[in-house]
XYZ file of N, CA and C in Angstrom:
537
model
N 348.376 221.654 157.019
C 349.281 220.934 156.141
C 349.127 221.476 154.726
N 350.184 221.749 154.040
C 350.115 222.285 152.690
C 349.948 221.152 151.698
N 349.364 221.462 150.549
C 349.124 220.447 149.530
C 350.444 219.888 149.027
N 350.456 218.584 148.849
C 351.622 217.925 148.283
C 352.688 217.522 149.281
N 352.539 217.841 150.567
C 353.549 217.450 151.539
C 353.166 216.130 152.176
N 354.174 215.399 152.580
C 353.930 214.128 153.242
C 353.301 213.100 152.321
N 352.995 211.975 152.913
C 352.352 210.885 152.178
C 351.168 210.405 152.985
N 350.276 209.719 152.318
C 349.161 209.062 152.988
C 349.499 207.577 152.999
N 349.762 207.034 154.188
C 350.145 205.628 154.348
C 348.942 204.881 154.894
N 348.565 203.798 154.218
C 347.392 203.022 154.612
C 347.801 201.587 154.876
N 347.390 201.064 156.026
C 347.600 199.660 156.345
C 346.493 198.837 155.718
N 346.882 197.807 154.965
C 345.918 196.974 154.255
C 346.046 195.536 154.745
N 344.926 194.971 155.173
C 344.920 193.569 155.580
C 343.892 192.761 154.808
N 342.976 193.436 154.138
C 341.902 192.760 153.443
C 340.606 192.737 154.245
N 340.658 193.178 155.509
C 339.444 193.226 156.326
C 338.534 194.343 155.820
N 337.271 194.293 156.215
C 336.338 195.338 155.807
C 336.770 196.703 156.323
N 337.326 196.745 157.533
C 337.800 198.014 158.082
C 338.994 198.545 157.294
N 339.898 197.661 156.864
C 341.049 198.141 156.096
C 340.626 198.588 154.696
N 339.571 198.001 154.142
C 339.055 198.466 152.852
C 338.465 199.869 152.999
N 337.786 200.113 154.118
C 337.270 201.468 154.391
C 338.423 202.452 154.554
N 339.497 202.023 155.226
C 340.673 202.888 155.393
C 341.333 203.171 154.044
N 341.372 202.186 153.172
C 341.960 202.387 151.844
C 341.144 203.403 151.040
N 339.830 203.280 151.077
C 338.985 204.266 150.376
C 339.196 205.667 150.943
N 339.263 205.780 152.250
C 339.488 207.089 152.880
C 340.877 207.620 152.545
N 341.865 206.734 152.512
C 343.219 207.139 152.164
C 343.304 207.713 150.757
N 342.574 207.118 149.832
C 342.549 207.639 148.459
C 341.926 209.029 148.442
N 340.842 209.217 149.195
C 340.221 210.555 149.257
C 341.181 211.588 149.839
N 341.889 211.212 150.913
C 342.846 212.138 151.538
C 343.984 212.476 150.576
N 344.502 211.472 149.870
C 345.609 211.696 148.933
C 345.169 212.605 147.779
N 343.976 212.372 147.270
C 343.466 213.214 146.184
C 343.255 214.646 146.663
N 342.682 214.799 147.848
C 342.373 216.127 148.375
C 343.625 216.970 148.559
N 344.690 216.364 149.087
C 345.900 217.114 149.411
C 347.006 216.984 148.366
N 346.776 216.224 147.296
C 347.796 216.057 146.263
C 349.003 215.276 146.746
N 348.765 214.268 147.574
C 349.858 213.472 148.143
C 349.960 212.104 147.483
N 351.060 211.443 147.749
C 351.262 210.069 147.290
C 350.580 209.120 148.263
N 349.903 208.112 147.730
C 349.286 207.071 148.545
C 350.267 205.911 148.651
N 350.554 205.486 149.868
C 351.429 204.339 150.109
C 350.585 203.266 150.790
N 350.331 202.175 150.085
C 349.552 201.066 150.633
C 350.526 200.005 151.134
N 350.351 199.585 152.386
C 351.287 198.660 153.021
C 350.546 197.421 153.491
N 351.056 196.261 153.101
C 350.581 195.003 153.667
C 351.790 194.348 154.329
N 351.622 193.940 155.583
C 352.699 193.290 156.320
C 352.372 191.802 156.442
N 353.407 190.999 156.424
C 353.200 189.554 156.569
C 354.324 188.951 157.388
N 354.021 187.827 158.001
C 354.996 187.055 158.762
C 354.776 185.586 158.444
N 355.797 184.754 158.581
C 355.573 183.326 158.394
C 354.504 182.832 159.370
N 353.606 181.983 158.930
C 352.511 181.532 159.797
C 352.976 180.894 161.105
N 354.103 180.228 161.073
C 354.576 179.576 162.299
C 355.424 180.509 163.152
N 355.638 181.732 162.704
C 356.429 182.706 163.439
C 357.867 182.754 162.945
N 358.511 183.870 163.203
C 359.887 184.078 162.737
C 360.886 183.131 163.398
N 360.679 182.832 164.675
C 361.637 181.981 165.389
C 361.691 180.582 164.790
N 360.534 179.969 164.598
C 360.499 178.625 164.027
C 360.959 178.639 162.571
N 360.593 179.674 161.847
C 361.019 179.767 160.443
C 362.539 179.912 160.346
N 363.147 180.621 161.295
C 364.606 180.788 161.282
C 365.315 179.448 161.508
N 364.680 178.554 162.242
C 365.294 177.236 162.486
C 365.251 176.364 161.240
N 364.165 176.448 160.459
C 364.017 175.661 159.237
C 363.541 176.553 158.093
N 364.412 177.430 157.600
C 363.977 178.340 156.528
C 363.745 177.586 155.218
N 362.779 178.051 154.467
C 362.458 177.455 153.172
C 362.103 178.590 152.215
N 362.933 178.831 151.218
C 362.721 179.947 150.292
C 361.432 179.804 149.488
N 361.084 178.579 149.126
C 359.862 178.374 148.346
C 358.631 178.791 149.150
N 358.564 178.382 150.401
C 357.439 178.757 151.252
C 357.429 180.256 151.510
N 358.603 180.813 151.757
C 358.696 182.247 151.996
C 358.190 183.026 150.788
N 358.586 182.602 149.603
C 358.108 183.249 148.378
C 356.605 183.132 148.209
N 356.065 181.967 148.559
C 354.625 181.771 148.446
C 353.866 182.692 149.407
N 354.351 182.815 150.655
C 353.681 183.683 151.617
C 353.748 185.142 151.185
N 354.887 185.541 150.640
C 355.012 186.917 150.158
C 354.077 187.160 148.976
N 353.995 186.190 148.067
C 353.078 186.321 146.930
C 351.623 186.413 147.397
N 351.260 185.641 148.417
C 349.897 185.713 148.950
C 349.619 187.081 149.557
N 350.596 187.654 150.231
C 350.430 188.998 150.799
C 350.269 190.027 149.675
N 351.065 189.908 148.626
C 350.966 190.825 147.483
C 349.590 190.703 146.834
N 349.123 189.472 146.674
C 347.802 189.245 146.091
C 346.705 189.862 146.966
N 346.839 189.735 148.279
C 345.870 190.328 149.210
C 345.843 191.850 149.054
N 347.016 192.462 148.844
C 347.092 193.909 148.659
C 346.360 194.338 147.394
N 346.627 193.692 146.279
C 345.967 194.066 145.023
C 344.489 193.703 145.035
N 344.131 192.627 145.708
C 342.721 192.261 145.845
C 341.990 193.345 146.637
N 342.638 193.911 147.646
C 342.023 194.987 148.432
C 341.733 196.195 147.540
N 342.660 196.557 146.663
C 342.408 197.660 145.725
C 341.235 197.324 144.815
N 341.187 196.090 144.325
C 340.085 195.689 143.457
C 338.751 195.743 144.195
N 338.713 195.241 145.425
C 337.466 195.203 146.177
C 337.029 196.589 146.651
N 337.963 197.422 147.054
C 337.615 198.740 147.593
C 337.374 199.780 146.510
N 338.145 199.708 145.415
C 338.122 200.790 144.432
C 337.926 200.334 142.995
N 337.910 199.034 142.757
C 337.820 198.540 141.386
C 339.168 198.504 140.688
N 340.255 198.655 141.415
C 341.606 198.628 140.858
C 342.433 199.784 141.393
N 343.670 199.844 140.942
C 344.553 200.938 141.364
C 344.063 202.260 140.776
N 344.012 203.319 141.567
C 343.585 204.617 141.026
C 344.627 205.151 140.042
N 344.153 205.595 138.897
C 345.053 206.077 137.852
C 345.381 207.556 138.006
N 344.621 208.262 138.846
C 344.777 209.706 138.929
C 345.671 210.185 140.066
N 346.341 209.270 140.771
C 347.260 209.695 141.820
C 348.401 208.700 141.942
N 349.556 209.188 142.399
C 350.700 208.282 142.541
C 350.467 207.300 143.690
N 350.658 206.011 143.394
C 350.445 204.953 144.379
C 351.710 204.121 144.490
N 352.137 203.876 145.708
C 353.246 202.972 145.981
C 352.687 201.814 146.799
N 352.928 200.601 146.339
C 352.461 199.397 147.031
C 353.658 198.701 147.659
N 353.596 198.457 148.964
C 354.695 197.813 149.679
C 354.226 196.534 150.351
N 354.993 195.481 150.159
C 354.781 194.212 150.849
C 355.973 194.040 151.774
N 355.713 194.062 153.095
C 356.798 194.094 154.074
C 356.704 192.879 154.984
N 357.832 192.233 155.182
C 357.891 191.102 156.101
C 358.193 191.625 157.503
N 357.129 191.785 158.287
C 357.229 192.298 159.646
C 355.836 192.256 160.251
N 355.735 192.520 161.536
C 354.433 192.670 162.177
C 353.785 193.941 161.638
N 352.458 193.969 161.560
C 351.799 195.138 160.961
C 352.105 196.467 161.651
N 352.042 196.524 162.968
C 352.283 197.788 163.676
C 353.662 198.364 163.399
N 354.733 197.597 163.653
C 356.074 198.118 163.358
C 356.287 198.434 161.878
N 355.702 197.641 160.983
C 355.858 197.907 159.550
C 355.233 199.249 159.182
N 354.026 199.506 159.676
C 353.353 200.766 159.363
C 354.095 201.965 159.943
N 354.569 201.835 161.176
C 355.297 202.948 161.801
C 356.638 203.205 161.119
N 357.275 202.148 160.599
C 358.540 202.319 159.885
C 358.335 203.046 158.561
N 357.224 202.765 157.878
C 356.959 203.426 156.596
C 356.500 204.862 156.823
N 355.576 205.071 157.753
C 355.067 206.416 158.048
C 355.990 207.083 159.066
N 357.215 207.366 158.641
C 358.253 207.840 159.557
C 358.444 209.354 159.532
N 357.816 210.042 158.599
C 357.959 211.492 158.516
C 356.865 212.173 159.326
N 357.179 213.302 159.902
C 356.189 213.994 160.730
C 355.014 214.526 159.909
N 355.192 214.744 158.593
C 354.094 215.253 157.768
C 353.326 214.140 157.054
N 353.589 212.875 157.380
C 352.814 211.757 156.845
C 351.481 211.664 157.571
N 350.539 211.006 156.952
C 349.261 210.681 157.569
C 349.107 209.174 157.485
N 348.923 208.518 158.618
C 348.803 207.066 158.688
C 347.352 206.701 158.957
N 346.776 205.853 158.108
C 345.402 205.408 158.272
C 345.378 203.918 158.567
N 344.608 203.541 159.566
C 344.387 202.125 159.888
C 342.902 201.908 160.070
N 342.461 200.724 159.704
C 341.069 200.357 159.888
C 340.792 200.029 161.341
N 339.624 200.401 161.800
C 339.204 200.120 163.176
C 337.976 199.231 163.118
N 338.196 197.945 163.234
C 337.077 197.002 163.181
C 336.175 197.203 164.380
N 334.921 196.942 164.170
C 333.948 197.020 165.261
C 333.859 195.625 165.869
N 334.412 195.447 167.076
C 334.480 194.098 167.647
C 333.109 193.558 168.038
N 332.861 192.320 167.647
C 331.646 191.616 168.027
C 332.036 190.277 168.628
N 331.472 189.928 169.740
C 331.701 188.621 170.332
C 332.876 188.600 171.285
N 332.991 187.513 172.004
C 334.020 187.381 173.034
C 335.420 187.287 172.438
N 335.558 186.593 171.329
C 336.878 186.454 170.706
C 337.434 187.815 170.279
N 336.573 188.655 169.723
C 337.005 189.985 169.294
C 337.395 190.845 170.493
N 336.687 190.699 171.604
C 337.024 191.493 172.786
C 338.343 191.056 173.404
N 338.681 189.776 173.283
C 339.945 189.283 173.829
C 341.120 189.823 173.022
N 340.986 189.858 171.708
C 342.066 190.302 170.810
C 341.741 191.681 170.259
N 341.500 192.625 171.097
C 341.026 193.939 170.685
C 342.131 194.822 170.115
N 342.161 194.986 168.829
C 342.927 195.997 168.099
C 344.393 196.157 168.490
N 345.217 195.109 168.442
C 346.627 195.291 168.810
C 347.378 196.206 167.842
N 347.063 196.167 166.547
C 347.756 197.019 165.578
C 347.385 198.476 165.816
N 346.112 198.742 165.989
C 345.671 200.109 166.229
C 346.296 200.672 167.503
N 346.317 199.883 168.578
C 346.934 200.342 169.827
C 348.406 200.637 169.632
N 349.130 199.736 168.934
C 350.563 199.925 168.700
C 350.810 201.208 167.913
N 350.065 201.392 166.831
C 350.265 202.550 165.961
C 349.954 203.852 166.696
N 348.864 203.869 167.446
C 348.510 205.086 168.175
C 349.560 205.438 169.225
N 350.196 204.426 169.818
C 351.201 204.681 170.852
C 352.583 204.988 170.287
N 352.878 204.562 169.061
C 354.245 204.604 168.552
C 354.469 205.549 167.384
N 353.479 205.760 166.551
C 353.672 206.521 165.305
C 354.168 207.936 165.571
N 355.056 208.398 164.711
C 355.596 209.747 164.817
C 354.908 210.711 163.876
N 353.691 210.370 163.449
C 352.939 211.230 162.537
C 351.467 211.190 162.947
N 350.659 211.944 162.235
C 349.215 211.934 162.503
C 348.635 210.563 162.129
N 347.734 210.065 162.970
C 347.097 208.761 162.739
C 345.594 208.968 162.669
N 344.984 208.370 161.671
C 343.540 208.423 161.516
C 343.023 206.991 161.524
N 342.146 206.675 162.470
C 341.523 205.348 162.488
C 340.180 205.457 161.794
N 339.943 204.544 160.874
C 338.732 204.556 160.060
C 337.875 203.368 160.458
N 336.660 203.625 160.942
C 335.817 202.510 161.361
C 335.329 201.697 160.169
N 335.204 200.415 160.406
C 334.635 199.539 159.391
C 333.125 199.699 159.367
N 332.474 199.077 158.405
C 331.017 199.207 158.310
C 330.313 198.476 159.455
N 329.154 198.971 159.811
C 328.321 198.284 160.814
C 327.621 197.130 160.114
N 327.757 195.943 160.664
C 327.161 194.754 160.073
C 326.290 194.039 161.084
N 325.326 193.329 160.576
C 324.507 192.478 161.430
C 325.314 191.251 161.824
N 324.979 190.579 162.924
C 325.708 189.364 163.314
C 325.708 188.342 162.174
N 326.881 187.829 161.844
C 327.032 186.822 160.788
C 327.183 187.390 159.394
N 326.936 188.675 159.207
C 327.021 189.292 157.887
C 328.448 189.314 157.342
N 329.431 189.574 158.192
C 330.829 189.611 157.746
C 331.252 188.247 157.229
N 330.839 187.188 157.887
C 331.180 185.830 157.451
C 330.594 185.559 156.069
N 329.360 186.008 155.844
C 328.721 185.834 154.546
C 329.449 186.616 153.471
N 329.834 187.850 153.771
C 330.540 188.674 152.793
C 331.894 188.084 152.424
N 332.576 187.462 153.369
C 333.886 186.881 153.068
C 333.779 185.688 152.127
N 332.643 185.015 152.121
C 332.467 183.829 151.272
C 332.136 184.176 149.839
N 331.630 185.376 149.588
C 331.214 185.781 148.253
C 332.408 186.368 147.514
N 332.817 185.766 146.375
C 333.942 186.357 145.631
C 333.542 187.688 145.027
N 334.493 188.598 144.963
C 334.203 189.906 144.389
C 334.011 189.772 142.887
N 333.051 190.497 142.314
C 332.793 190.385 140.875
C 333.949 190.929 140.061
N 334.296 190.204 139.024
C 335.331 190.660 138.109
C 336.739 190.575 138.656
N 336.938 189.872 139.776
C 338.285 189.794 140.333
C 339.135 188.844 139.517
N 340.287 189.305 139.104
C 341.257 188.481 138.402
C 342.586 188.630 139.124
N 343.195 187.528 139.581
C 344.423 187.637 140.359
C 345.647 188.062 139.570
N 345.501 188.362 138.291
C 346.638 188.779 137.490
C 347.080 190.176 137.920
N 348.342 190.320 138.283
C 348.865 191.625 138.705
C 349.920 192.128 137.726
N 349.815 191.704 136.463
C 350.793 192.127 135.465
C 350.748 193.647 135.303
N 351.899 194.216 135.169
C 352.011 195.645 134.979
C 352.050 196.449 136.257
N 351.871 195.794 137.371
C 351.924 196.488 138.651
C 353.273 196.233 139.264
N 353.729 197.169 140.047
C 355.067 197.026 140.618
C 355.118 197.556 142.038
N 356.168 197.224 142.698
C 356.403 197.692 144.059
C 357.671 198.510 144.073
N 357.684 199.466 144.963
C 358.901 200.227 145.155
C 359.234 200.223 146.635
N 360.468 200.209 146.934
C 360.907 200.193 148.345
C 360.781 201.589 148.925
N 360.590 201.676 150.265
C 360.471 203.005 150.895
C 361.762 203.769 150.827
């Protein structure tokens, strides 16, 4: 792949594995001189079908704002903020994560990165990586799965409870652009 071609598309959910994927995506974008596209997908908590029966713009706006906040929080937690030395596009998409990522990473010269959580426990084995499976089966570009950190049992729960230092939810001056 030549420098400057394609984009580096990263799926962001806020999980430890997606933070690792975001860090790796920044390294890949810097190395090849590409644009980094960070994508967070969201859906109404009760599902699209029920939401279509009783739509509420205020709730929809709140869910979208929470997804946007999760995206910028991921940059803060993984990198200390948006990288200033490379072009970054942040997208908040209302769709399932797998289809949203495949729709954005639609060029053959794109590189799609997704976090690969290390499943622990019976619940994790039951719901094993549906986004990763979808992306690997459907994407029309190169896909790189980035493993999350190895943690001791219960460590992830502890890390989620600790607020990140210096986090401020203010996203003034940041913007989104459509694909």
